[in-house]
Short mmCIF file of C-alpha atoms in Angstrom, two decimals:
data_model
loop_
_atom_site.label_atom_id
_atom_site.label_comp_id
_atom_site.label_asym_id
_atom_site.label_seq_id
_atom_site.Cartn_x
_atom_site.Cartn_y
_atom_site.Cartn_z
CA UNK A 1 -14.54 9.84 6.82
CA UNK A 2 -10.82 9.13 7.09
CA UNK A 3 -9.01 11.27 9.64
CA UNK A 4 -5.84 11.32 11.70
CA UNK A 5 -7.20 8.90 14.28
CA UNK A 6 -8.21 6.39 11.61
CA UNK A 7 -4.77 6.69 10.03
CA UNK A 8 -3.06 6.16 13.37
CA UNK A 9 -5.21 3.14 14.25
CA UNK A 10 -4.75 1.60 10.81
CA UNK A 11 -0.98 2.10 10.88
CA UNK A 12 -0.50 0.62 14.35
CA UNK A 13 -2.78 -2.35 13.67
CA UNK A 14 -1.32 -3.24 10.29
CA UNK A 15 2.31 -2.53 11.26
CA UNK A 16 2.06 -4.82 14.29
CA UNK A 17 0.54 -7.49 12.06
CA UNK A 18 3.32 -7.08 9.49
CA UNK A 19 6.02 -7.18 12.18
CA UNK A 20 4.53 -10.39 13.56
CA UNK A 21 5.07 -12.04 10.18
CA UNK A 22 1.52 -12.49 8.94
CA UNK A 23 1.10 -12.79 5.20
CA UNK A 24 -2.32 -11.16 4.91
CA UNK A 25 -3.67 -7.94 6.36
CA UNK A 26 -7.36 -7.27 5.86
CA UNK A 27 -9.61 -4.32 6.53
CA UNK A 28 -8.44 -1.88 3.87
CA UNK A 29 -11.06 0.83 3.53
CA UNK A 30 -12.96 -0.24 6.62
CA UNK A 31 -13.86 2.14 9.43
CA UNK A 32 -15.92 1.69 12.60
CA UNK A 33 -14.95 -1.97 13.06
CA UNK A 34 -15.99 -2.70 9.49
CA UNK A 35 -19.42 -1.09 9.73
CA UNK A 36 -18.38 1.65 7.30
CA UNK A 37 -16.38 1.42 4.07
CA UNK A 38 -14.57 4.35 2.51
CA UNK A 39 -12.85 4.26 -0.87
CA UNK A 40 -10.69 7.16 0.31
CA UNK A 41 -9.66 5.16 3.38
CA UNK A 42 -8.80 2.25 1.11
CA UNK A 43 -6.45 4.50 -0.89
CA UNK A 44 -4.87 5.76 2.35
CA UNK A 45 -4.57 2.19 3.67
CA UNK A 46 -2.86 1.21 0.42
CA UNK A 47 -0.26 3.92 1.06
CA UNK A 48 0.20 2.80 4.67
CA UNK A 49 0.67 -0.83 3.64
CA UNK A 50 3.08 0.13 0.84
CA UNK A 51 5.22 1.97 3.39
CA UNK A 52 5.04 -0.95 5.82
CA UNK A 53 6.18 -3.33 3.09
CA UNK A 54 9.15 -1.05 2.55
CA UNK A 55 9.90 -1.20 6.29
CA UNK A 56 9.67 -5.00 6.22
CA UNK A 57 12.19 -5.17 3.36
CA UNK A 58 14.74 -3.73 5.74
CA UNK A 59 17.54 -1.35 4.94
CA UNK A 60 20.59 -2.76 3.20
CA UNK A 61 23.72 -1.67 5.02
CA UNK A 62 26.74 -1.79 2.74
CA UNK A 63 29.62 0.52 1.95
CA UNK A 64 27.64 1.53 -1.15
CA UNK A 65 24.36 2.33 0.63
CA UNK A 66 26.23 4.10 3.43
CA UNK A 67 28.00 6.12 0.70
CA UNK A 68 31.41 5.53 2.29
CA UNK A 69 33.22 6.50 -0.92
CA UNK A 70 31.10 9.65 -1.29
CA UNK A 71 31.87 10.68 2.30
CA UNK A 72 35.59 10.21 1.64
CA UNK A 73 35.31 12.11 -1.65
CA UNK A 74 33.15 15.02 -0.49
CA UNK A 75 34.15 15.23 3.14
CA UNK A 76 32.15 15.80 6.28
CA UNK A 77 30.12 19.01 6.38
CA UNK A 78 29.69 19.35 2.62
CA UNK A 79 26.69 18.82 0.31
CA UNK A 80 25.78 15.24 -0.64
CA UNK A 81 22.41 15.97 -2.28
CA UNK A 82 23.75 16.33 -5.84
CA UNK A 83 26.19 13.43 -5.56
CA UNK A 84 25.41 10.50 -7.90
CA UNK A 85 25.31 8.02 -4.99
CA UNK A 86 22.46 10.00 -3.42
CA UNK A 87 20.45 9.80 -6.63
CA UNK A 88 21.26 6.08 -7.02
CA UNK A 89 19.97 5.30 -3.53
CA UNK A 90 17.05 7.73 -3.35
CA UNK A 91 14.57 4.95 -4.15
CA UNK A 92 15.29 3.40 -0.77
CA UNK A 93 12.78 5.85 0.71
CA UNK A 94 9.03 5.43 0.41
CA UNK A 95 7.10 7.22 -2.30
CA UNK A 96 3.63 7.84 -0.85
CA UNK A 97 0.65 8.62 -3.05
CA UNK A 98 -1.47 10.55 -0.52
CA UNK A 99 0.96 11.76 2.13
CA UNK A 100 2.80 14.78 0.80
CA UNK A 101 6.18 16.04 1.84
CA UNK A 102 5.59 19.69 0.98
CA UNK A 103 6.88 22.52 3.10
CA UNK A 104 4.11 24.41 4.91
CA UNK A 105 4.08 27.34 2.46
CA UNK A 106 3.89 25.04 -0.54
CA UNK A 107 1.13 23.01 1.14
CA UNK A 108 -0.87 26.22 1.68
CA UNK A 109 -0.33 27.26 -1.94
CA UNK A 110 -1.47 23.80 -3.03
CA UNK A 111 -4.85 24.30 -1.34
CA UNK A 112 -4.29 22.81 2.14
CA UNK A 113 -4.99 19.31 0.83
CA UNK A 114 -4.75 16.63 3.50
CA UNK A 115 -4.43 12.88 2.88
CA UNK A 116 -8.22 12.44 2.66
CA UNK A 117 -8.48 15.20 0.03
CA UNK A 118 -5.73 13.66 -2.09
CA UNK A 119 -7.24 10.18 -1.63
CA UNK A 120 -10.60 11.51 -2.82
CA UNK A 121 -8.97 12.92 -5.97
CA UNK A 122 -7.39 9.50 -6.61
CA UNK A 123 -10.74 7.73 -6.10
CA UNK A 124 -12.49 10.08 -8.54
CA UNK A 125 -9.72 9.57 -11.10
CA UNK A 126 -9.79 5.77 -10.77
CA UNK A 127 -13.58 5.61 -11.01
CA UNK A 128 -13.52 7.86 -14.07
CA UNK A 129 -10.51 6.50 -15.95
CA UNK A 130 -9.65 2.96 -14.85
CA UNK A 131 -10.07 0.31 -17.52
CA UNK A 132 -10.42 -3.25 -16.30
CA UNK A 133 -7.94 -5.53 -18.00
CA UNK A 134 -9.76 -8.58 -19.38
CA UNK A 135 -8.93 -11.95 -17.87
CA UNK A 136 -6.94 -14.21 -20.18
CA UNK A 137 -9.27 -16.82 -21.74
CA UNK A 138 -7.17 -19.75 -20.45
CA UNK A 139 -7.14 -18.33 -16.92
CA UNK A 140 -10.90 -17.76 -17.05
CA UNK A 141 -11.46 -21.32 -18.24
CA UNK A 142 -9.34 -22.67 -15.37
CA UNK A 143 -11.20 -20.50 -12.83
CA UNK A 144 -14.54 -21.78 -14.13
CA UNK A 145 -13.33 -25.39 -13.86
CA UNK A 146 -12.25 -24.82 -10.25
CA UNK A 147 -15.60 -23.21 -9.41
CA UNK A 148 -17.50 -26.07 -11.08
CA UNK A 149 -15.49 -28.66 -9.14
CA UNK A 150 -16.15 -26.80 -5.87
CA UNK A 151 -19.89 -26.59 -6.67
CA UNK A 152 -20.02 -30.32 -7.39
CA UNK A 153 -18.18 -31.17 -4.16
CA UNK A 154 -20.50 -28.92 -2.15
CA UNK A 155 -23.63 -30.42 -3.70
CA UNK A 156 -22.36 -33.98 -3.16
CA UNK A 157 -21.58 -33.21 0.50
CA UNK A 158 -24.98 -31.56 1.00
CA UNK A 159 -26.75 -34.54 -0.58
CA UNK A 160 -24.79 -36.99 1.60
CA UNK A 161 -25.71 -35.03 4.74
CA UNK A 162 -29.33 -34.97 3.63
CA UNK A 163 -29.37 -38.77 3.31
CA UNK A 164 -27.88 -39.34 6.79
#
């Protein structure tokens, strides 16, 4: 079952991979060196990777994103939360699906749900309600042609090796 240690290990492993510039990270949902698979862990891993992608995008540093005009307008020591520039730039932060940002009292009132609990709710919802979008007929035809060509190449290679 997903826990804090799994989350830590997954984050460190995938973040180091992302920072090294790889273009594919595998192992979503895997635990115990791939011996166990958890749909909840896959949902958590999705959240981790989404946040890492956000990190890899970097943070734009401009007068606008630093809210230089807002600081001049409002002044140091005053409230910036309701200022339009704050709302315009709020999407710069991550928006996790399973990791909440509730205050302790609100978290208690919400049933003490941890990331694994929320991930389980998402898994149940997806399994119950997700509708698979059909593949476009032209795309399917092209995929079948590629598979047929690969099958033919494999069979030809196997036959050639057999005759050697």
